[in-house]
mmCIF file of C-alpha atoms in Angstrom:
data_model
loop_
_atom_site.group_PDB
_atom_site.id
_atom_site.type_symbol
_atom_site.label_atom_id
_atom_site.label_comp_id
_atom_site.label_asym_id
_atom_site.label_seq_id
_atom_site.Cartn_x
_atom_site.Cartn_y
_atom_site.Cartn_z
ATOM 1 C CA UNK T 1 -51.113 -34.170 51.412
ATOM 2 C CA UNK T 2 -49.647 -31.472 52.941
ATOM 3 C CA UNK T 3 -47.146 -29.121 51.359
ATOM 4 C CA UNK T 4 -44.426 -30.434 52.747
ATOM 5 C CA UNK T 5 -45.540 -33.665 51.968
ATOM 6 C CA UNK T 6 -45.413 -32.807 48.152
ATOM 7 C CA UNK T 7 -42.272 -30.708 48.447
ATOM 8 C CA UNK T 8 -40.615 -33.985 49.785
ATOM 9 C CA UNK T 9 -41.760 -35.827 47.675
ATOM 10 C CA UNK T 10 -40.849 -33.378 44.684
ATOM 11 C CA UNK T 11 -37.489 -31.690 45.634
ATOM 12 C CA UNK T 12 -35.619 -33.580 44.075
ATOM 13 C CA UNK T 13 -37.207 -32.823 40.645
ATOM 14 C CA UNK T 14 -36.982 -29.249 42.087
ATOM 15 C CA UNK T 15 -33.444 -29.721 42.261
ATOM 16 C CA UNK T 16 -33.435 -30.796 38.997
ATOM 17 C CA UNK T 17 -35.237 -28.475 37.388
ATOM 18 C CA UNK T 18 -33.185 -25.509 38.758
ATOM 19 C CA UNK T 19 -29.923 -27.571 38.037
ATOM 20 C CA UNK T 20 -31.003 -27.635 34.318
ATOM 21 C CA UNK T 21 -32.603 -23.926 34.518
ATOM 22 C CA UNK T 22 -29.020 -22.803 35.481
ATOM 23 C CA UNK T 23 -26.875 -25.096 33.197
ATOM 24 C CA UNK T 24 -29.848 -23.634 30.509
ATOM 25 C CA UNK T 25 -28.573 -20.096 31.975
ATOM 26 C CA UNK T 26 -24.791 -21.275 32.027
ATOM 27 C CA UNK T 27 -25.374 -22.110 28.243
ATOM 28 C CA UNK T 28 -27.368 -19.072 27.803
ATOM 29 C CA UNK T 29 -24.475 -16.721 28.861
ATOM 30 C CA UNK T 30 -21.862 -18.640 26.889
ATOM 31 C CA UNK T 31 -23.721 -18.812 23.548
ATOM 32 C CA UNK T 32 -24.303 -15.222 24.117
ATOM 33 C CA UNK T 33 -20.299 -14.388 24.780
ATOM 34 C CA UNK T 34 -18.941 -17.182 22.187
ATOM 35 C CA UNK T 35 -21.684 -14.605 19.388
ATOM 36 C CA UNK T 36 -20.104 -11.704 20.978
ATOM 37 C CA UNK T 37 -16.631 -12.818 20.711
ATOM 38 C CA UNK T 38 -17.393 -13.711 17.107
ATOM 39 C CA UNK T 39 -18.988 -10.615 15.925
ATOM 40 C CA UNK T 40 -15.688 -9.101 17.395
ATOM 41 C CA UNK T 41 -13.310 -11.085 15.448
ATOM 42 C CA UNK T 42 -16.004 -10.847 11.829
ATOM 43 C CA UNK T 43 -15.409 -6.973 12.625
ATOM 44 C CA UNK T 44 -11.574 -7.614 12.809
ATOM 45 C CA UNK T 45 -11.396 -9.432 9.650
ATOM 46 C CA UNK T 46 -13.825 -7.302 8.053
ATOM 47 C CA UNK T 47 -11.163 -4.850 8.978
ATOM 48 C CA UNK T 48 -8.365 -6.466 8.021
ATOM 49 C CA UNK T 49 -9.632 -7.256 4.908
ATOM 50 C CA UNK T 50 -10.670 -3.804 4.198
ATOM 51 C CA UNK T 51 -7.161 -2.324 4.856
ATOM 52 C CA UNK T 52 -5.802 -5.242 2.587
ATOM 53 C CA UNK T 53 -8.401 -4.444 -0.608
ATOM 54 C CA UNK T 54 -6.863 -0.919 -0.279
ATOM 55 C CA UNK T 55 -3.079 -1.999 0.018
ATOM 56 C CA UNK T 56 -3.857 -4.102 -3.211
ATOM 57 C CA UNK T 57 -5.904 -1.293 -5.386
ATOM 58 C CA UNK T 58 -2.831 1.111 -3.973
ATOM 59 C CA UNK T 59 -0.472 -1.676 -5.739
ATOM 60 C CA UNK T 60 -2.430 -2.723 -8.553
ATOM 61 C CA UNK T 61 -2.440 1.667 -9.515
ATOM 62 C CA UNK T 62 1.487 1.440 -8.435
ATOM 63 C CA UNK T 63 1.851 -1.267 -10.511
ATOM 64 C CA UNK T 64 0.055 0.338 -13.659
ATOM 65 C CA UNK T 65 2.317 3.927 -13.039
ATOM 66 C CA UNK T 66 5.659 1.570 -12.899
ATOM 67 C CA UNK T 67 4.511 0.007 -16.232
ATOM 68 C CA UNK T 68 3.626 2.806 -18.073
ATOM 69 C CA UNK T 69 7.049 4.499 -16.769
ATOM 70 C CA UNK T 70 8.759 1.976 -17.513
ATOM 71 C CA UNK T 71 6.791 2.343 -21.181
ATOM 72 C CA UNK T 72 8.201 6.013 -21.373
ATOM 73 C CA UNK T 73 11.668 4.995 -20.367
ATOM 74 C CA UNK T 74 12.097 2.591 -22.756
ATOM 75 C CA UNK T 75 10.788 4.865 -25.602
ATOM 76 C CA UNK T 76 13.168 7.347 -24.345
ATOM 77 C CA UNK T 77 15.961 5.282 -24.308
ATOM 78 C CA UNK T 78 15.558 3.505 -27.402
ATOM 79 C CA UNK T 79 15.341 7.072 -29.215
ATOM 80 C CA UNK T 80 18.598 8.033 -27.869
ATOM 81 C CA UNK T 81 17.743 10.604 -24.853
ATOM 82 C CA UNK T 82 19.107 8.362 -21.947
ATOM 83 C CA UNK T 83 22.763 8.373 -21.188
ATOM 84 C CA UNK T 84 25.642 10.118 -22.460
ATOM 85 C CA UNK T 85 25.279 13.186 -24.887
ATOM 86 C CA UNK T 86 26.069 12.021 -28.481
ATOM 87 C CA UNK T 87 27.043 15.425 -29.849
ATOM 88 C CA UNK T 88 29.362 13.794 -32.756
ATOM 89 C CA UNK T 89 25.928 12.761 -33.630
ATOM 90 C CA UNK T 90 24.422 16.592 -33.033
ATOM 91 C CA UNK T 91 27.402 18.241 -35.210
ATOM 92 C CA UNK T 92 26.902 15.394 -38.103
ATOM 93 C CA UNK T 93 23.211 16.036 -38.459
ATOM 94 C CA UNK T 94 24.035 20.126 -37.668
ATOM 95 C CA UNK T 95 26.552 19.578 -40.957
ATOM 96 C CA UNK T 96 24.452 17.002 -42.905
ATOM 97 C CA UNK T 97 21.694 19.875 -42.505
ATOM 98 C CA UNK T 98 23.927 22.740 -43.664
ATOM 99 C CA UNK T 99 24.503 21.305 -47.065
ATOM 100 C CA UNK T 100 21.547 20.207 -47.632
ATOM 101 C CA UNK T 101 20.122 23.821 -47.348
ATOM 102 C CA UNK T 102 23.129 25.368 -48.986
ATOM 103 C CA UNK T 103 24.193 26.747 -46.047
ATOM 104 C CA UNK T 104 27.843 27.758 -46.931
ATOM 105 C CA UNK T 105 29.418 29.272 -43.640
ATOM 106 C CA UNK T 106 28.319 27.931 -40.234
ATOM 107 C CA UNK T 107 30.062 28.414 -37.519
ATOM 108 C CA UNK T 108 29.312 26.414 -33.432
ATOM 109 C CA UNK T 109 30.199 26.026 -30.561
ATOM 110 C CA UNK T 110 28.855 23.757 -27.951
ATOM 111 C CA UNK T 111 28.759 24.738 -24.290
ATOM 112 C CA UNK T 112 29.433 22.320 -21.433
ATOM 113 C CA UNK T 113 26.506 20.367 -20.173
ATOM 114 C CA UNK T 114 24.901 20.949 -17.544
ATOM 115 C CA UNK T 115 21.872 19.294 -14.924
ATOM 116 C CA UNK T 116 18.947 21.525 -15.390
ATOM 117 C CA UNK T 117 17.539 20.994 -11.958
ATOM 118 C CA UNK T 118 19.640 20.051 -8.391
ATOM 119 C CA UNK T 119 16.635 17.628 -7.370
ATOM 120 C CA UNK T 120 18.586 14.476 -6.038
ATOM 121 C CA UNK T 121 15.276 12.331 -5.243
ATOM 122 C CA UNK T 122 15.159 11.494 -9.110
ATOM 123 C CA UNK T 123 16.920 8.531 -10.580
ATOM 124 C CA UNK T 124 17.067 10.633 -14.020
ATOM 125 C CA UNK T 125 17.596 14.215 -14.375
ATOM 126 C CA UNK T 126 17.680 16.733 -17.395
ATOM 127 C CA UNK T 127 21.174 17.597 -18.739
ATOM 128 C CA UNK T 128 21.112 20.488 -21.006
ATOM 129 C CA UNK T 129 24.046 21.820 -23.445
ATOM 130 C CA UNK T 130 23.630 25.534 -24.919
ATOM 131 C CA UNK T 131 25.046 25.598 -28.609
ATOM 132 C CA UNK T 132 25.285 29.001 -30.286
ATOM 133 C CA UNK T 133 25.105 28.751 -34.073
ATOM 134 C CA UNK T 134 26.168 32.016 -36.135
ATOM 135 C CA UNK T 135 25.645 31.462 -40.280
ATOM 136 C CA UNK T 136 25.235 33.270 -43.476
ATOM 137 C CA UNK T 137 21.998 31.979 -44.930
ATOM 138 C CA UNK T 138 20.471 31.926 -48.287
ATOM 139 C CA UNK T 139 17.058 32.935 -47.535
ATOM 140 C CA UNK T 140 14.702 32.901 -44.385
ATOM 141 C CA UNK T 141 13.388 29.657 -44.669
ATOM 142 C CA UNK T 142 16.557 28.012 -44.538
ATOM 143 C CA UNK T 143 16.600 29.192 -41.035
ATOM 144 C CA UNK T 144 13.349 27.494 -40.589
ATOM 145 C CA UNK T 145 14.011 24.685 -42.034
ATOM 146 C CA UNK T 146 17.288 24.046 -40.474
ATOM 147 C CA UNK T 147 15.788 24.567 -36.700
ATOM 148 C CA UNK T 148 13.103 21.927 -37.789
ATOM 149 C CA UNK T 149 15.760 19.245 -38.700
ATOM 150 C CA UNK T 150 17.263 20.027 -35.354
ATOM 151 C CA UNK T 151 14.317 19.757 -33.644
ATOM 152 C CA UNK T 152 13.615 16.230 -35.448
ATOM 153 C CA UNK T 153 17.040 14.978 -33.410
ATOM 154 C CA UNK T 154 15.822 11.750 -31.942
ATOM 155 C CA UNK T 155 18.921 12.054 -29.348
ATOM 156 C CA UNK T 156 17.598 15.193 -27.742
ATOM 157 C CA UNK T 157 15.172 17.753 -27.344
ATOM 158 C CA UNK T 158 16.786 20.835 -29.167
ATOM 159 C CA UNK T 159 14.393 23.987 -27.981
ATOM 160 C CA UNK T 160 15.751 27.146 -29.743
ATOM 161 C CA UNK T 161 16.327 30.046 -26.567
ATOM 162 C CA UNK T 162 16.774 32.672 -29.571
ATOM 163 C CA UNK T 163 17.808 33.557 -32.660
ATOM 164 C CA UNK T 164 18.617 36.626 -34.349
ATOM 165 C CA UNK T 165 18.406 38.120 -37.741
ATOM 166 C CA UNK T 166 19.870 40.621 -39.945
ATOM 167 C CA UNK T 167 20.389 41.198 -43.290
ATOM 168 C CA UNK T 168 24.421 41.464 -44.725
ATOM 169 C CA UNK T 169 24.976 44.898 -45.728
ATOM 170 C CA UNK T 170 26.919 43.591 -48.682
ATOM 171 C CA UNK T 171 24.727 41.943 -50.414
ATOM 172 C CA UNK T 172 20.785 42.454 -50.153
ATOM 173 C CA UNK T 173 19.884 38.733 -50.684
ATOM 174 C CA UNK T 174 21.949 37.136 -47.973
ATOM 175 C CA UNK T 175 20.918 36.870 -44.339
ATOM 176 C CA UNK T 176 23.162 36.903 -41.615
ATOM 177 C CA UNK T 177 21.393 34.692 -38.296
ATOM 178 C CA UNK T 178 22.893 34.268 -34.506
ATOM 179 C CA UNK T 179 21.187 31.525 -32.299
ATOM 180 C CA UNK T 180 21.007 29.793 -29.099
ATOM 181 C CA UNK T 181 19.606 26.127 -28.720
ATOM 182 C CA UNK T 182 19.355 24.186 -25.562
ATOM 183 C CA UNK T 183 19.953 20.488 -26.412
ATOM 184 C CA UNK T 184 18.321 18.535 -23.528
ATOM 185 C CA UNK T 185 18.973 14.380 -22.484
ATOM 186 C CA UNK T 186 18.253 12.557 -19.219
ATOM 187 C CA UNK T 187 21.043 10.955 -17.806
ATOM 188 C CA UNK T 188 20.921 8.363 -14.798
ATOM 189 C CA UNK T 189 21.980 9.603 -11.707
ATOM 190 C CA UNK T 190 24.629 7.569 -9.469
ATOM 191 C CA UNK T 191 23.414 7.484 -6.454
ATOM 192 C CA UNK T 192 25.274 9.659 -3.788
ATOM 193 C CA UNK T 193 27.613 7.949 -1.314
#
């Protein structure tokens, strides 16, 4: 047999055989571009999910600052310090105070309030009111004692700016004081039309 003869006879297995080789190839090239395409979209979603893990640490640390300020403003509002001044409040402890240390003469006056800072961004801002006290006092420590209770206001943060003393020239056991407190609150802000 010649090899003609035998190609004759055997084309058409030839044809077969490089009819499967290239559907083998076809298959080949498609696995190979259907694991491409999929490694493609594994790295999307590995994206995806990465940017999503951060968005939801992001919240879950959002969340937890919102709570605990949400913590502080109820402690703060509960005490008094949110809202309107309540300085029928301030002049009842101020006089509850005075007799209590034998204070005699006190004399007040309370300044109008003020925003301590012009930042609009807030929802709450500080609001402070001066008060100058003048008195006649007993002894030193009454002065002491009397900023303390002032300071122990739940309904404010009373820092003393400064306070003055001198002693009467009339009599050598009497002390004559001047001060200037700042009585602080946070008050919601409306917001701005």
């Amino acid at each position: 047999m010649t090899l003609n003869q035998v190609l004759r006879v055997l084309r058409w297995q030839i044809a077969f055989a490089v009819v499967l080789v290239a559907l083998g190839a076809a298959a080949l090239y498609a696995a190979d571009k259907a694991c491409a395409d999929a490694e493609a979209r594994l790295a999307d979603a590995e994206r995806i999910q990465r940017s999503a893990s951060a968005r939801l640490l992001t919240a879950q640390t959002q969340e937890t600052e919102v709570r605990e300020a949400i913590d502080v403003y109820g402690r703060l509002n509960e005490a008094g310090l949110v809202g309107p001044e309540q300085r029928l409040l301030w002049v009842e402890t101020l006089d509850m105070t005075r007799k209590r240390l034998g204070i005699e003469n006190i004399r007040y006056e309370i300044l109008p309030q003020r925003p301590l800072t012009t930042e609009q961004a807030r929802k709450l801002s500080w609001m402070e009111s001066r008060m100058r006290i003048s008195m006649e006092l007993p002894h030193g420590q009454a002065l002491l004692d009397l900023m303390a209770a002032l300071m122990a206001t739940p309904t404010a943060v009373v820092q003393p700016r400064q306070c003055e003393l001198e002693r009467q020239a009339r009599t050598i056991d009497r002390l004559r004081a001047t001060c200037e407190l700042r009585w602080l609150t946070l008050q919601r802000l409306e917001p701005s039309s």
